[in-house]
Amino acid sequence: MTHAPVQLGEAARRRAAWIAAMRLGRLAFYSGPLPWLEVGAEEASAPDEAYGVVCAPFRLEEAADYRTTLRTWFRLVRVGGHLIIAVSHAFLHDRQLALPSRWNPRQRRLYTPGSLMEEVEEALAPNSYRVRQLSDLDDGYDYDLESDHLPIGRSDVVLVLEKIAPVRWQLALTPYERAAQPIPDRPDYQFEPPRTRVEVEMAMQCRQVLILKLDHLGDFIMGVAALERVRALFQGAEITLVVGSWNVELAQGLGLADHIIAFDVFPRNSSEEVVDVPGKGALFQATVSAEYDIAIDLRTDPDTRPLLRLVKAGLRAGLGSRSRFPFLDIFLPVDSSHSEAEGAREFLFDHHAFAAQGSAKPTAHRLVSSAATVERDCAIVWGPYRTLRAGRYIFEPHLDVEPGAGGLLRLDIALDAERVLERLVDGASPVRLPFTVEAEGASFEFRIWTVDGAPALDFSFFGGRLIRQGAAAVLHQSESSLLLMELVAIRLQRTGVLAEIDAP
Amino acid sequence: MTDVVISPFSNSDIRDWPLNHYADLVGLLLASDPEIRVSVIGTSTQKLRAHEIVRAHPAPRVANDCGRLSWPEVVDLIKASACVISNNSGVGHLSGHLGVPTVCVFGGSHQRHEWRPLGASVMLVSRVIGCSPCQLDHVSGSPYGKACLREIAPETVSDAAVRVMARAASKDERNVWMEGDAAAVERADEPN
């Protein structure tokens, strides 16, 4: 028979032959006296777990829904019984890598042992079965027969599953899952009632725009680039610009705003008069009383940001973090406080921040070390093991040495226990030890040692002063306000604002 | 046929919606529309977990495609799909980037404002919960068993998927949202 599909009757004959062979051949072990069923038409109505053997030769390859089919067959098997599945082997029976089958027009899939197992693992719950046999059956197979002939001999994959009793434990999803212990359903605290929110991204169309630029002449000049960006971004909008009275003429000359409002939240000369931004709030609210789609504060210093809260606006934008200004919808979280990382810093340590060898005597304000009693094989003073940020530092130990005593001390600085600097001192002049921290988080240590071959010195140690150089790593005022405007543009035109659907 | 792609795995288990929720979601999707077919995608190493999602569902309508597709094939599949449902993961970002209707089930470990997939075609589903953001990487660290995702019901995600597909079908331009999506805002089609 060449190039001709087998007749459907041939399929039935093949199944019958397979069942007969099963009872005699290598699978006979599984076909004992237990009640058994060859799957066909009646399994849908058959009772659960009624059969010791359920046998399914060449059925799975014709099933459209292999998952449901496998589950149905497996349902019929009782615990300890077997589901025996045979399918045509793609490499032996079909001898092809893609459908349609040359021999069976009803065949929907090609099988190998691997693909058969994959379907079983997909369809049946883990640990509901054990695989007792998975093998190619090629008894009597004629390997010399050309591939366009119907195969002679067995050309199947056979799988035998034993149904097992349910196990009491569950598979862990990941090795990181915590051990079985009571886990609270959710936190016992809440800031608002728990709910599931569904949100979408909304771009905003702003027709009424309010800009605050309330600072002085130089600040205003440095903000011109951002104002130009405002005009370009909101081409069709009506722009209202609020400035100090001293900048009104300049603002009018720029021609970037449709309306200009004068409001002096600062004194014209801040160095001579008291600044009271909160005290101007009510007057500001009365002066800037219209409604806007968006209000933007272009001042870099954060002191005017609270005025935004007083504006009637759909969106509020400014520099600074939302944790500090929760009313900001669009915020560029740059540090404009001129503090922390950017400033020069001085840290004072008293002698309590340091440890000393036993010969050194602590008093209320100092450590006293005597040349006569000092141990020479270890440091005399060490500490304070403070974690430092990257940057340039100077450490100035407060050391009182009896001048002209003729001895020496060795001072050193270590970072993460590696010496980076040492200096011999005889007490003649104050000591300043400059060093650089390259890696953020290095542990800083200062130590005082004796010097080999030289007499020690009597000294008092009071602690020291650590100075950090200011980091000149700030944005220019004009850059900060321009970056804010770019963020506003991105938010309005690209990333949008999240809006909740069906919000409570 | 309406092809829905489910990408249920991220690089961090704290971001993954529970498998049983995904399994229930598939059932809801199939029931919502007889034309829907589902493809669950992931890597070959994620296939065992994906079995848990597809197991209860008919094979002709729900495929476990983990490990079966090359990356270019995944991209083509996403482009051709009616909807992509994902966690906070790369496929969600890609889908939003491509303008494909996307439902992102976003856990509480990270801030959605910082990490959400962008795009007007994206619908974000997340849980309001007091312990978010915890910034954890693994479920084992969660003192509440990932309640931020566990408490997101499959029905909510299914509704979002139906909604996001309906919008895409009703408007040719996928990035235009109909009125009523949110009371206070409106979509701007032209630059401001």
XYZ file of C-alpha atoms in Angstrom, chain A:
504
model
C 0.000 0.000 0.000
C 1.710 3.198 -1.078
C 0.669 6.849 -0.810
C -2.857 5.950 0.186
C -4.474 6.833 3.514
C -5.567 3.874 5.545
C -9.260 3.326 5.694
C -11.088 4.032 8.928
C -11.734 0.331 9.256
C -8.010 -0.153 9.188
C -7.711 2.128 12.237
C -10.222 -0.024 14.128
C -8.351 -3.148 13.090
C -5.097 -1.623 14.290
C -6.615 -0.809 17.660
C -7.998 -4.318 18.066
C -4.639 -5.805 17.142
C -2.950 -3.546 19.606
C -5.244 -4.592 22.448
C -4.659 -8.242 21.632
C -0.905 -7.733 21.513
C -0.990 -5.834 24.790
C -2.402 -8.819 26.573
C 0.421 -11.008 25.360
C 3.423 -8.790 24.954
C 5.564 -6.560 27.070
C 2.520 -4.752 28.481
C 0.837 -7.923 29.672
C 1.938 -7.081 33.196
C -0.542 -4.180 33.157
C -3.462 -6.067 31.619
C -4.289 -8.428 34.421
C -7.674 -9.438 35.821
C -8.558 -5.916 36.933
C -11.647 -4.418 35.323
C -10.434 -2.703 32.240
C -11.798 -0.471 29.557
C -10.758 0.301 26.059
C -11.719 3.902 25.521
C -14.234 4.578 22.820
C -17.623 6.161 22.939
C -18.754 5.356 26.440
C -16.070 6.848 28.691
C -17.833 10.188 29.058
C -20.611 8.501 31.053
C -18.424 5.932 32.806
C -18.132 6.223 36.596
C -15.075 7.781 38.182
C -12.197 5.576 39.271
C -14.001 2.383 38.211
C -11.266 0.692 36.197
C -7.989 -0.943 36.975
C -6.850 -0.497 33.379
C -7.949 2.076 30.898
C -6.429 1.452 27.545
C -6.320 4.092 24.792
C -4.579 2.870 21.637
C -4.259 5.443 18.854
C -7.026 7.688 20.183
C -5.068 10.625 21.527
C -3.641 11.538 18.143
C -7.182 12.018 16.848
C -8.445 14.076 19.805
C -8.844 17.791 19.190
C -8.619 18.577 22.899
C -5.878 16.380 24.225
C -6.051 18.012 27.662
C -9.718 17.240 28.276
C -9.344 13.804 26.704
C -6.466 12.828 28.962
C -8.249 14.149 32.020
C -11.385 12.171 31.093
C -9.458 8.924 30.659
C -7.485 9.458 33.831
C -10.681 10.110 35.774
C -11.814 6.540 35.021
C -8.733 4.911 36.541
C -8.845 3.881 40.162
C -5.938 4.544 42.492
C -3.332 1.875 41.845
C -4.683 1.251 38.346
C -3.122 2.166 35.032
C -3.850 4.357 32.070
C -2.160 2.917 29.008
C -1.821 5.231 26.058
C -0.433 4.278 22.687
C 0.148 6.745 19.894
C 1.649 6.439 16.449
C 5.331 7.249 16.551
C 6.193 10.182 14.305
C 9.573 8.731 13.422
C 8.441 5.091 12.963
C 4.837 5.160 11.848
C 4.303 8.506 10.163
C 7.978 8.961 9.260
C 7.433 12.668 8.805
C 7.947 15.888 10.740
C 4.711 17.687 9.960
C 1.058 16.885 9.381
C -1.008 15.806 7.519
C -0.425 12.141 8.179
C -0.086 9.978 5.134
C -1.898 7.098 6.822
C -4.618 8.581 8.962
C -6.662 11.608 7.813
C -8.064 12.017 11.355
C -4.672 12.402 12.942
C -4.200 15.855 14.541
C -0.728 15.649 16.029
C 2.563 13.829 15.546
C 4.061 12.183 18.597
C 7.381 11.334 20.090
C 7.831 10.116 23.651
C 8.754 13.699 24.571
C 5.732 15.367 23.046
C 3.407 12.729 24.515
C 4.810 13.320 27.982
C 4.495 17.070 27.515
C 0.764 16.751 26.856
C 0.344 14.518 29.893
C 2.214 16.935 32.155
C 0.045 19.742 30.866
C -3.195 17.852 31.339
C -2.789 15.990 34.612
C -2.010 17.374 38.026
C 1.516 16.729 39.243
C 1.744 13.891 41.750
C -1.599 12.434 40.729
C 0.265 9.761 38.764
C 3.608 8.092 38.329
C 5.077 7.185 34.961
C 5.644 3.437 34.955
C 6.630 3.063 31.324
C 7.367 5.349 28.430
C 8.910 3.662 25.467
C 9.099 3.192 21.736
C 7.559 -0.083 20.611
C 9.148 -1.432 17.436
C 8.594 -5.190 17.780
C 8.840 -6.671 14.298
C 9.380 -3.280 12.721
C 10.765 -3.460 9.197
C 13.425 -0.783 9.071
C 14.238 -1.659 5.456
C 10.797 -0.749 4.217
C 10.700 2.485 2.223
C 9.022 5.333 4.036
C 6.215 5.605 1.510
C 4.934 2.168 2.544
C 2.658 1.582 5.483
C 4.983 0.352 8.233
C 5.202 -3.295 9.085
C 5.562 -4.209 12.763
C 4.995 -2.108 15.866
C 5.568 1.585 15.335
C 4.172 3.119 18.506
C 4.970 5.147 21.555
C 3.470 3.657 24.668
C 2.958 5.356 27.988
C 1.781 3.665 31.174
C 0.645 5.881 34.041
C -0.222 4.575 37.462
C -2.758 6.621 39.369
C -1.562 7.335 42.899
C -3.338 8.512 46.019
C -3.322 12.274 46.468
C -0.297 13.564 48.368
C -0.793 15.838 51.337
C 1.765 18.456 50.356
C 1.840 20.915 47.502
C 4.593 21.753 45.103
C 6.412 24.974 45.905
C 6.322 27.548 43.162
C 9.867 28.643 43.867
C 12.592 27.612 46.280
C 12.211 31.029 47.881
C 8.712 30.411 49.136
C 8.550 30.664 52.887
C 7.934 27.562 54.941
C 4.406 26.716 55.915
C 3.621 29.184 58.634
C 0.681 31.433 59.165
C 0.953 34.505 56.979
C -1.398 37.380 57.703
C -3.734 37.999 54.828
C -2.684 41.607 54.620
C -1.216 44.365 56.778
C -3.130 45.294 59.893
C -2.799 48.953 58.897
C -4.100 50.916 55.969
C -4.000 54.471 54.756
C -7.167 54.129 52.754
C -9.654 51.291 52.295
C -8.102 48.447 50.278
C -9.409 48.170 46.758
C -8.258 47.164 43.322
C -7.775 50.162 41.103
C -7.847 50.141 37.327
C -6.041 53.006 35.697
C -5.255 54.301 32.269
C -2.822 56.837 31.024
C -4.344 60.158 30.078
C -2.659 62.927 28.185
C -3.824 66.355 29.232
C -4.871 69.248 27.122
C -4.079 72.516 28.850
C -5.743 75.695 27.621
C -5.250 77.851 30.706
C -1.683 77.866 31.974
C -0.364 79.635 35.061
C 3.358 80.224 35.565
C 4.850 81.468 38.809
C 8.236 83.183 38.590
C 8.200 85.264 41.707
C 11.858 85.812 42.460
C 14.257 88.609 41.623
C 15.804 90.023 38.469
C 18.691 87.565 38.135
C 16.427 84.620 38.872
C 13.977 85.833 36.247
C 16.707 86.180 33.630
C 17.897 82.666 34.409
C 14.321 81.474 33.926
C 13.808 83.027 30.479
C 14.808 79.823 28.689
C 12.155 77.916 30.613
C 9.560 80.586 29.824
C 10.385 80.242 26.128
C 9.854 76.505 26.504
C 6.495 77.179 28.149
C 5.389 79.247 25.165
C 6.536 76.592 22.697
C 4.868 73.791 24.629
C 1.520 75.520 25.133
C 1.219 77.165 21.735
C -2.538 77.479 21.653
C -3.021 78.092 25.343
C -3.607 81.263 27.316
C -0.573 81.785 29.529
C -0.675 83.842 32.707
C 2.677 84.747 34.257
C 2.930 85.925 37.863
C 6.114 87.874 38.644
C 7.477 90.286 41.212
C 6.507 93.858 40.434
C 10.143 94.612 39.639
C 10.046 92.129 36.745
C 6.739 93.142 35.122
C 8.313 95.354 32.475
C 10.871 92.704 31.612
C 8.172 90.060 31.367
C 6.063 92.238 29.111
C 9.057 92.863 26.880
C 9.600 89.152 26.399
C 6.123 88.752 24.973
C 5.922 85.126 26.098
C 2.787 85.406 28.244
C -0.737 86.537 27.419
C -1.325 88.006 30.871
C 1.113 89.235 33.479
C 0.174 89.582 37.130
C 2.419 91.418 39.550
C 2.722 89.874 42.975
C 5.481 90.569 45.479
C 5.802 87.518 47.633
C 9.368 88.545 48.403
C 10.532 92.015 49.400
C 12.272 93.792 46.578
C 15.467 93.614 48.630
C 15.424 90.404 50.616
C 18.613 91.228 52.450
C 17.010 94.261 54.081
C 13.478 93.058 54.771
C 11.928 89.983 56.284
C 10.740 87.282 53.870
C 7.322 85.881 54.832
C 5.959 83.685 52.038
C 3.302 81.948 54.189
C 2.097 85.351 55.391
C 1.401 86.366 51.797
C -0.754 83.317 51.090
C -4.172 84.939 51.485
C -3.200 87.943 49.387
C -1.751 85.631 46.733
C -4.962 83.606 46.650
C -6.984 86.769 46.194
C -4.677 88.007 43.437
C -4.407 84.739 41.501
C -8.005 83.597 41.734
C -8.825 82.258 38.261
C -8.951 78.541 37.384
C -6.160 76.931 35.403
C -5.556 73.600 33.764
C -1.976 73.602 34.963
C 0.080 75.757 37.321
C 3.875 75.617 37.220
C 6.280 77.162 39.718
C 9.573 77.893 37.953
C 11.450 79.007 41.049
C 14.189 76.542 41.980
C 14.175 77.272 45.694
C 11.340 75.409 47.362
C 10.018 78.320 49.403
C 7.300 79.337 46.911
C 6.072 75.839 46.273
C 3.324 76.025 48.934
C 1.727 78.831 46.892
C 0.882 76.242 44.221
C -1.385 74.553 46.704
C -3.427 77.745 46.907
C -4.000 77.886 43.144
C -7.127 76.454 41.538
C -5.450 74.176 38.992
C -6.035 70.717 37.566
C -2.308 69.959 37.655
C 0.477 71.462 39.729
C 4.119 71.188 38.719
C 7.345 72.217 40.407
C 10.813 71.213 41.521
C 11.168 69.112 44.621
C 9.932 65.810 45.929
C 6.336 64.803 46.327
C 7.103 63.551 49.797
C 7.762 67.176 50.710
C 5.068 68.695 48.507
C 2.304 66.085 48.244
C 0.090 68.427 46.250
C 2.432 68.351 43.231
C 1.133 66.291 40.321
C 4.298 66.723 38.269
C 7.483 67.075 40.244
C 11.143 66.936 39.370
C 12.801 65.524 42.476
C 16.048 67.464 42.403
C 17.552 68.734 45.613
C 17.199 72.459 45.382
C 17.626 72.983 49.085
C 21.303 73.909 48.781
C 22.086 71.609 51.620
C 23.189 68.096 52.250
C 25.348 66.785 49.451
C 26.274 70.111 47.956
C 27.426 72.045 50.991
C 30.760 71.968 52.814
C 30.313 70.082 56.067
C 32.119 69.932 59.387
C 31.825 67.024 61.788
C 33.227 67.173 65.309
C 34.254 64.072 67.236
C 35.171 64.160 70.891
C 37.547 61.594 72.369
C 34.618 59.333 73.294
C 34.266 58.472 69.613
C 37.722 56.830 69.766
C 39.124 53.798 71.546
C 42.546 53.662 73.197
C 45.004 51.102 74.519
C 44.999 50.360 78.245
C 47.880 52.665 79.059
C 45.917 55.724 77.875
C 43.737 57.230 80.560
C 40.403 58.790 79.617
C 39.131 61.806 81.491
C 35.964 63.794 80.960
C 37.375 65.715 77.969
C 40.502 63.921 76.776
C 42.620 60.833 76.552
C 45.986 61.096 78.227
C 48.872 58.948 77.011
C 52.222 58.752 78.764
C 55.489 57.920 76.961
C 56.612 56.032 80.019
C 53.766 53.536 80.034
C 52.652 53.305 76.385
C 52.675 49.890 74.709
C 54.675 50.137 71.489
C 53.347 47.140 69.599
C 49.842 48.443 69.001
C 48.020 51.651 68.174
C 47.528 54.058 71.067
C 44.273 55.605 69.809
C 41.908 54.496 67.042
C 38.443 55.349 65.767
C 35.802 56.572 65.037
C 34.884 54.143 62.172
C 32.388 56.475 60.555
C 30.955 55.713 57.136
C 31.795 58.504 54.721
C 30.322 59.550 51.415
C 32.647 59.925 48.459
C 34.493 63.240 48.384
C 37.490 65.168 49.661
C 38.101 65.433 53.404
C 40.488 66.955 55.914
C 40.833 65.462 59.371
C 42.288 67.695 62.044
C 43.133 65.751 65.201
C 42.969 67.805 68.359
C 46.254 66.764 69.881
C 48.130 68.459 72.666
C 51.795 67.410 72.747
C 54.395 68.707 75.163
C 56.683 70.711 72.848
C 60.418 70.043 72.772
C 60.132 66.602 74.356
C 62.179 65.083 71.540
C 59.879 62.180 70.683
C 57.673 61.272 67.681
C 54.170 59.999 67.034
C 52.859 58.496 63.830
C 49.345 59.495 62.766
C 47.530 57.772 59.955
C 44.199 57.623 58.179
C 42.720 54.319 57.050
C 39.719 53.766 54.844
C 38.122 50.346 55.071
C 41.212 49.302 57.097
C 43.630 50.325 54.297
C 46.083 53.076 55.255
C 45.785 55.994 52.856
C 47.924 58.597 54.619
C 50.464 58.818 57.437
C 52.311 61.678 59.072
C 55.054 61.826 61.745
C 54.530 64.595 64.278
C 56.607 66.005 67.077
C 54.003 68.368 68.411
C 55.502 71.486 66.902
C 52.511 72.497 64.752
C 48.813 71.686 64.203
C 48.199 68.716 61.964
C 45.744 68.567 59.069
C 45.380 65.280 57.245
C 43.773 65.584 53.783
C 42.395 62.468 52.120
C 39.920 61.473 49.441
C 37.150 58.921 49.713
C 36.775 57.346 46.289
C 34.195 54.739 47.175
C 30.902 55.780 48.719
C 30.460 54.283 52.157
C 34.112 53.806 53.136
C 34.788 53.366 56.854
C 36.975 56.181 58.159
C 39.592 55.489 60.819
C 42.201 57.759 62.448
C 45.026 56.199 64.479
C 47.946 57.323 66.653
C 50.994 55.052 66.891
C 54.477 55.116 68.401
C 57.397 55.340 65.932
C 59.985 52.542 65.764
C 63.400 53.776 66.887
C 62.086 57.024 68.346
C 60.961 57.866 71.847
C 57.240 58.178 72.391
C 55.577 61.404 73.466
C 53.265 62.383 76.253
C 50.075 63.731 74.690
C 46.448 64.534 75.290
C 43.894 63.689 72.610
C 40.608 65.604 72.565
C 39.049 64.148 69.398
C 39.094 65.928 66.073
C 37.340 67.819 63.339
C 36.458 66.241 60.003
C 35.696 68.621 57.154
C 34.077 67.579 53.901
C 34.590 69.697 50.828
C 31.430 71.024 49.205
C 30.590 69.184 45.994
C 30.306 71.537 43.046
C 27.880 69.172 41.400
C 24.730 71.207 41.107
C 22.522 72.168 38.241
C 22.467 75.729 37.006
C 19.268 77.529 37.910
C 18.282 77.742 34.262
C 18.935 74.003 33.807
C 16.699 73.095 36.731
C 13.748 75.090 35.424
C 14.299 73.862 31.859
C 14.419 70.265 33.051
C 11.168 70.827 34.897
C 9.564 72.113 31.694
C 10.873 69.124 29.759
C 9.321 66.850 32.367
C 6.033 68.711 32.026
C 6.209 68.253 28.256
C 6.994 64.551 28.596
C 4.204 64.033 31.069
C 1.621 65.898 29.045
C 2.560 64.610 25.623
C 4.109 61.187 26.132
C 3.808 59.410 29.447
C 0.530 60.966 30.508
C -1.046 61.064 33.909
C -2.595 57.978 35.452
C -6.321 58.281 35.910
C -8.463 55.734 37.704
C -11.447 54.224 35.954
C -14.564 53.898 38.067
C -12.804 55.485 41.026
C -14.834 55.287 44.243
